[in-house]
């Protein structure tokens, strides 16, 4: 069963003409494959940092923790991106930021929820985006918080609802994550952008596939209905049957879909190397390829979303390479990371 594809034209929006002209002028910031290959070939952190100094991230080098990763650069990129987009997007288009930052937002909700369960201050794990850690924690039980938007209020209310259920913590987290993604889908529908709606449907399919494989691989007792989200292109019934079937059969099942490379390479890498890296690598390549068509448009929300999604993926690749150089991973494996951009 192949994933569906919309046939549509992306209309330009004069409201975003100046912003898209700005971003067009910034496309020189994109890191090409050859530069990533040079990074992957670096033998020391110092030589890698020298190559990074040739990119738009040169001014962020002072933020790098040499013995850790590029998290500080990623945090600063997220902060600047959210501020920029909050200032230029039309009212009602904020859901595009939520989709762009979905990983960080889900992470934050899990941190807040865990702090409520454990009754501990976990602010050191929180990623500042729209609200402070203290603001959200204080708002969970305070429905009079006027400075919390409606979608965030719904998530906080769901936390209280889940907290009262007789479930283990893992099941609570799964329910919270599913609730958030379903809510995000609803908000994306309101954008009236077929491309961004199609993007989140692909994201949900890949989310479902990865979680199906992960649950089968670790052989844990989790009801598939608890985490499968029925908003993608693939019917959840297709994946739900693997609750009792061999997961390797899923490769053949998805052979004629857009996700074949993701599942085929990902599962092989998982079984041979016990690593989910190939899933992430091919997911990033899928998104870059999907977003490529907006380069033929002039000014619209989709073009803005595509620009910052590519920047986020670039930083993920750069962070993978940084950690690989730091821990002496063999060069052949690092070169695969550098190839993500070239495969888009």
Coordinates of C-alpha atoms in Angstrom, one line a residue:
X1 CA 0.0 0.0 0.0
X2 CA 1.6 3.2 -1.1
X3 CA 1.4 6.4 0.9
X4 CA -0.8 8.9 -0.8
X5 CA 0.5 12.1 -2.4
X6 CA -1.4 15.3 -2.9
X7 CA -1.4 17.1 -6.2
X8 CA -1.4 20.8 -5.4
X9 CA 0.2 24.1 -6.1
X10 CA 1.7 26.2 -3.3
X11 CA 0.3 29.7 -3.5
X12 CA 2.5 32.7 -2.8
X13 CA 1.6 35.1 0.0
X14 CA 2.6 38.7 -0.2
X15 CA 2.7 38.9 3.6
X16 CA 5.8 36.8 3.5
X17 CA 7.5 38.4 0.5
X18 CA 10.1 40.3 2.6
X19 CA 10.8 37.4 4.9
X20 CA 11.3 34.9 2.1
X21 CA 13.6 37.4 0.4
X22 CA 15.6 37.5 3.6
X23 CA 15.8 33.7 3.8
X24 CA 16.7 33.4 0.2
X25 CA 19.7 35.6 0.9
X26 CA 20.6 33.3 3.8
X27 CA 20.6 30.1 1.7
X28 CA 24.4 30.5 1.5
X29 CA 24.4 29.3 5.1
X30 CA 23.3 25.8 4.1
X31 CA 26.1 23.3 4.6
X32 CA 26.7 21.3 1.5
X33 CA 27.7 17.6 1.3
X34 CA 31.4 18.4 0.7
X35 CA 31.7 20.4 3.9
X36 CA 30.0 17.6 5.8
X37 CA 32.4 15.1 4.3
X38 CA 35.3 17.3 5.5
X39 CA 33.8 17.3 9.0
X40 CA 33.4 13.6 9.0
X41 CA 37.0 13.1 7.9
X42 CA 38.3 15.3 10.8
X43 CA 40.6 13.4 13.2
X44 CA 40.3 15.8 16.2
X45 CA 37.8 18.1 17.7
X46 CA 40.1 21.0 17.0
X47 CA 40.2 20.3 13.3
X48 CA 36.4 19.8 13.3
X49 CA 35.9 23.1 15.0
X50 CA 38.1 24.7 12.4
X51 CA 35.7 23.5 9.7
X52 CA 32.7 24.6 11.7
X53 CA 34.3 28.1 11.9
X54 CA 33.9 28.3 8.1
X55 CA 30.1 28.0 8.5
X56 CA 27.4 30.3 9.7
X57 CA 27.8 28.7 13.1
X58 CA 31.3 30.3 13.6
X59 CA 29.9 32.8 16.1
X60 CA 28.5 30.0 18.2
X61 CA 31.8 28.1 18.6
X62 CA 32.3 29.6 22.1
X63 CA 29.1 27.8 23.1
X64 CA 30.5 24.3 22.3
X65 CA 31.2 22.0 25.2
X66 CA 34.3 20.2 23.9
X67 CA 33.6 17.1 26.0
X68 CA 29.9 16.8 25.3
X69 CA 28.1 17.8 22.0
X70 CA 26.6 20.7 20.1
X71 CA 23.5 21.0 22.4
X72 CA 24.3 24.6 23.2
X73 CA 24.4 25.6 19.6
X74 CA 21.2 23.8 18.9
X75 CA 19.5 25.5 21.9
X76 CA 20.6 28.9 20.7
X77 CA 19.4 28.1 17.2
X78 CA 16.0 27.1 18.6
X79 CA 15.8 30.2 20.7
X80 CA 16.6 32.6 17.8
X81 CA 14.3 30.7 15.4
X82 CA 11.3 30.8 17.7
X83 CA 11.8 34.5 18.3
X84 CA 12.1 35.2 14.6
X85 CA 9.1 33.2 13.6
X86 CA 6.9 34.6 16.4
X87 CA 7.6 38.0 15.1
X88 CA 7.0 37.4 11.4
X89 CA 4.3 34.7 11.1
X90 CA 0.7 35.7 10.7
X91 CA -1.6 35.2 13.7
X92 CA -2.9 31.6 13.4
X93 CA 0.3 30.3 11.8
X94 CA 2.1 29.4 15.0
X95 CA 1.3 25.7 14.6
X96 CA 4.1 25.7 12.0
X97 CA 6.5 26.6 14.8
X98 CA 5.0 23.8 16.9
X99 CA 5.6 21.3 14.1
X100 CA 9.1 22.6 13.5
X101 CA 9.9 22.2 17.2
X102 CA 7.8 19.2 18.0
X103 CA 10.7 17.1 19.4
X104 CA 11.7 19.8 21.9
X105 CA 8.0 20.5 22.8
X106 CA 7.3 16.8 23.4
X107 CA 10.5 16.6 25.5
X108 CA 9.4 19.6 27.6
X109 CA 6.0 18.2 28.3
X110 CA 7.6 14.9 29.4
X111 CA 9.9 16.8 31.7
X112 CA 7.0 18.8 33.2
X113 CA 5.0 15.6 33.6
X114 CA 7.8 13.7 35.2
X115 CA 8.5 16.6 37.6
X116 CA 4.8 16.4 38.7
X117 CA 5.0 12.6 39.3
X118 CA 8.3 12.7 41.1
X119 CA 7.6 16.0 42.8
X120 CA 11.1 17.1 41.9
X121 CA 12.6 20.2 40.2
X122 CA 13.7 19.1 36.7
X123 CA 14.3 22.5 35.3
X124 CA 17.8 21.6 34.2
X125 CA 16.3 19.2 31.6
X126 CA 13.9 21.8 30.2
X127 CA 14.5 23.4 26.8
X128 CA 13.3 27.1 26.9
X129 CA 11.0 27.8 23.9
X130 CA 7.6 29.6 24.5
X131 CA 7.2 29.4 28.3
X132 CA 9.5 29.1 31.2
X133 CA 9.7 25.8 33.2
X134 CA 8.2 27.6 36.3
X135 CA 5.4 29.0 34.2
X136 CA 4.2 25.6 33.0
X137 CA 4.7 23.8 36.3
X138 CA 2.7 26.5 38.1
X139 CA 0.0 26.5 35.4
X140 CA -0.7 22.7 35.6
X141 CA -3.0 23.1 38.6
X142 CA -3.9 26.8 38.0
X143 CA -6.6 27.1 35.3
X144 CA -6.7 30.8 35.8
X145 CA -3.3 31.3 34.0
X146 CA -4.2 33.8 31.4
X147 CA -0.8 33.8 29.6
X148 CA -1.1 30.1 28.5
X149 CA -2.4 29.5 25.0
X150 CA -5.3 27.2 24.4
X151 CA -3.4 24.2 23.0
X152 CA -0.9 24.3 25.9
X153 CA -3.8 24.5 28.3
X154 CA -5.3 21.3 26.8
X155 CA -1.9 19.5 27.2
X156 CA -1.6 20.6 30.9
X157 CA -5.2 19.5 31.6
X158 CA -4.4 16.1 30.0
X159 CA -1.4 15.8 32.3
X160 CA -3.7 16.1 35.3
X161 CA -6.1 13.6 33.7
X162 CA -3.4 11.0 33.0
X163 CA -1.8 11.5 36.4
X164 CA -4.9 10.3 38.0
X165 CA -5.0 7.0 36.0
X166 CA -3.8 3.7 37.5
X167 CA -1.0 3.3 35.0
X168 CA 2.8 2.9 35.1
X169 CA 4.9 5.9 34.2
X170 CA 5.8 4.5 30.7
X171 CA 2.2 4.1 29.8
X172 CA 1.4 7.6 31.0
X173 CA 4.2 9.1 28.9
X174 CA 2.9 7.2 25.8
X175 CA -0.6 8.6 26.3
X176 CA 0.7 12.1 26.8
X177 CA 2.8 11.9 23.6
X178 CA 0.0 10.5 21.5
X179 CA -2.4 13.2 22.8
X180 CA 0.1 15.9 21.9
X181 CA 0.7 14.6 18.3
X182 CA -3.0 14.3 17.7
X183 CA -3.6 17.8 19.0
X184 CA -0.7 19.1 16.8
X185 CA -2.3 17.5 13.8
X186 CA -5.6 19.3 14.5
X187 CA -3.7 22.6 14.7
X188 CA -1.9 21.9 11.5
X189 CA -5.2 21.3 9.7
X190 CA -6.2 24.8 10.5
X191 CA -3.3 26.2 8.5
X192 CA -5.0 25.2 5.3
X193 CA -1.6 24.2 3.8
X194 CA -1.8 20.9 2.0
X195 CA 2.0 20.6 1.9
X196 CA 2.4 21.1 5.7
X197 CA -0.6 18.8 6.4
X198 CA 1.0 16.2 4.1
X199 CA 4.3 16.7 6.0
X200 CA 2.7 15.9 9.4
X201 CA 0.9 12.9 8.0
X202 CA 4.2 11.5 6.8
X203 CA 5.7 12.4 10.2
X204 CA 2.9 10.4 11.9
X205 CA 3.5 7.4 9.6
X206 CA 7.2 7.4 10.4
X207 CA 6.5 7.9 14.1
X208 CA 4.2 4.9 14.0
X209 CA 6.6 2.7 12.1
X210 CA 9.6 3.6 14.4
X211 CA 7.5 3.0 17.5
X212 CA 6.2 -0.3 16.2
X213 CA 9.7 -1.5 15.5
X214 CA 11.0 -0.2 18.8
X215 CA 8.3 -1.9 20.9
X216 CA 8.9 -5.2 19.1
X217 CA 12.7 -5.0 19.3
X218 CA 12.8 -4.4 23.1
X219 CA 10.0 -7.0 23.5
X220 CA 8.0 -4.9 26.0
X221 CA 4.4 -5.3 26.9
X222 CA 2.8 -2.2 25.3
X223 CA -0.6 -2.2 23.7
X224 CA -0.1 -1.0 20.1
X225 CA -3.4 0.9 20.3
X226 CA -1.9 3.1 23.0
X227 CA 0.7 4.6 20.8
X228 CA -0.4 4.2 17.1
X229 CA -1.9 7.5 15.8
X230 CA -4.6 7.3 13.2
X231 CA -3.8 10.5 11.3
X232 CA -1.2 9.4 8.7
X233 CA -1.5 7.9 5.3
X234 CA -0.9 4.3 6.4
X235 CA -3.9 2.7 8.1
X236 CA -3.0 1.8 11.7
X237 CA -4.6 -1.6 11.2
X238 CA -1.6 -2.4 9.0
X239 CA 0.8 -1.8 11.9
X240 CA -1.4 -3.1 14.7
X241 CA -1.3 -6.6 13.3
X242 CA 2.5 -6.7 14.1
X243 CA 1.6 -6.8 17.7
X244 CA 1.5 -10.6 17.1
X245 CA 3.5 -11.0 13.9
X246 CA 7.2 -11.0 13.0
X247 CA 8.3 -7.4 12.6
X248 CA 10.7 -8.4 9.7
X249 CA 7.6 -9.0 7.6
X250 CA 6.9 -5.3 7.8
X251 CA 9.7 -4.7 5.3
X252 CA 7.9 -6.6 2.6
X253 CA 4.6 -5.0 3.6
X254 CA 5.9 -1.5 3.0
X255 CA 7.9 -2.4 -0.1
X256 CA 5.7 -0.2 -2.4
X257 CA 5.4 2.7 -0.1
X258 CA 7.4 5.9 0.4
X259 CA 8.8 4.4 3.6
X260 CA 10.5 1.3 2.2
X261 CA 14.1 2.6 2.5
X262 CA 13.4 3.9 6.0
X263 CA 12.1 0.5 7.3
X264 CA 14.4 -1.7 5.2
X265 CA 17.7 0.0 6.0
X266 CA 16.6 0.9 9.5
X267 CA 15.5 -2.6 10.5
X268 CA 18.7 -4.2 9.0
X269 CA 20.9 -1.7 10.9
X270 CA 18.9 -2.4 14.1
X271 CA 19.3 -6.2 13.9
X272 CA 22.9 -6.1 12.8
X273 CA 24.2 -3.2 15.0
X274 CA 21.5 -2.7 17.6
X275 CA 21.3 0.9 16.4
X276 CA 18.3 3.1 15.4
X277 CA 20.7 5.6 13.6
X278 CA 19.6 4.4 10.1
X279 CA 16.0 5.1 10.9
X280 CA 16.8 8.7 11.8
X281 CA 19.3 9.1 8.9
X282 CA 16.7 8.1 6.3
X283 CA 13.9 10.0 8.0
X284 CA 15.9 13.2 7.7
X285 CA 16.7 12.4 4.0
X286 CA 13.0 11.8 3.4
X287 CA 12.0 15.2 4.9
X288 CA 14.7 17.0 2.9
X289 CA 13.5 15.4 -0.3
X290 CA 9.9 16.1 0.5
X291 CA 10.5 19.8 1.1
X292 CA 12.7 20.3 -2.0
X293 CA 9.9 21.5 -4.3
X294 CA 9.3 24.7 -2.4
X295 CA 12.5 26.1 -3.9
X296 CA 10.4 26.7 -7.0
X297 CA 8.1 29.1 -5.1
X298 CA 8.6 32.7 -4.0
X299 CA 7.0 33.7 -0.8
X300 CA 4.8 31.5 1.5
X301 CA 4.6 29.8 4.8
X302 CA 5.8 26.5 3.3
X303 CA 9.0 28.1 2.1
X304 CA 9.7 29.5 5.6
X305 CA 9.0 26.1 7.2
X306 CA 11.2 24.3 4.8
X307 CA 14.1 26.7 5.4
X308 CA 14.2 26.2 9.1
X309 CA 13.5 22.5 8.9
X310 CA 16.6 22.1 6.7
X311 CA 18.6 24.1 9.2
X312 CA 17.4 21.9 12.1
X313 CA 18.4 18.7 10.2
X314 CA 21.8 20.2 9.3
X315 CA 22.4 20.8 13.0
X316 CA 21.4 17.2 13.8
X317 CA 23.8 15.9 11.2
X318 CA 26.6 18.1 12.5
X319 CA 26.0 17.0 16.1
X320 CA 26.1 13.3 15.0
X321 CA 29.5 13.9 13.3
X322 CA 30.8 15.9 16.3
X323 CA 30.0 13.0 18.7
X324 CA 31.5 10.6 16.2
X325 CA 34.8 12.5 16.1
X326 CA 34.8 13.0 19.8
X327 CA 34.4 9.2 20.5
X328 CA 36.5 7.9 17.6
X329 CA 33.8 6.3 15.6
X330 CA 35.2 4.7 12.4
X331 CA 35.2 7.1 9.4
X332 CA 33.1 4.9 7.2
X333 CA 30.2 5.3 9.6
X334 CA 30.7 9.0 9.8
X335 CA 30.7 9.4 6.0
X336 CA 27.2 7.9 6.0
X337 CA 26.0 10.8 8.2
X338 CA 27.6 13.3 5.8
X339 CA 25.7 11.7 2.9
X340 CA 22.3 12.6 4.2
X341 CA 22.3 16.0 2.5
X342 CA 23.4 14.6 -0.8
X343 CA 20.6 12.1 -0.7
X344 CA 17.9 14.8 -0.5

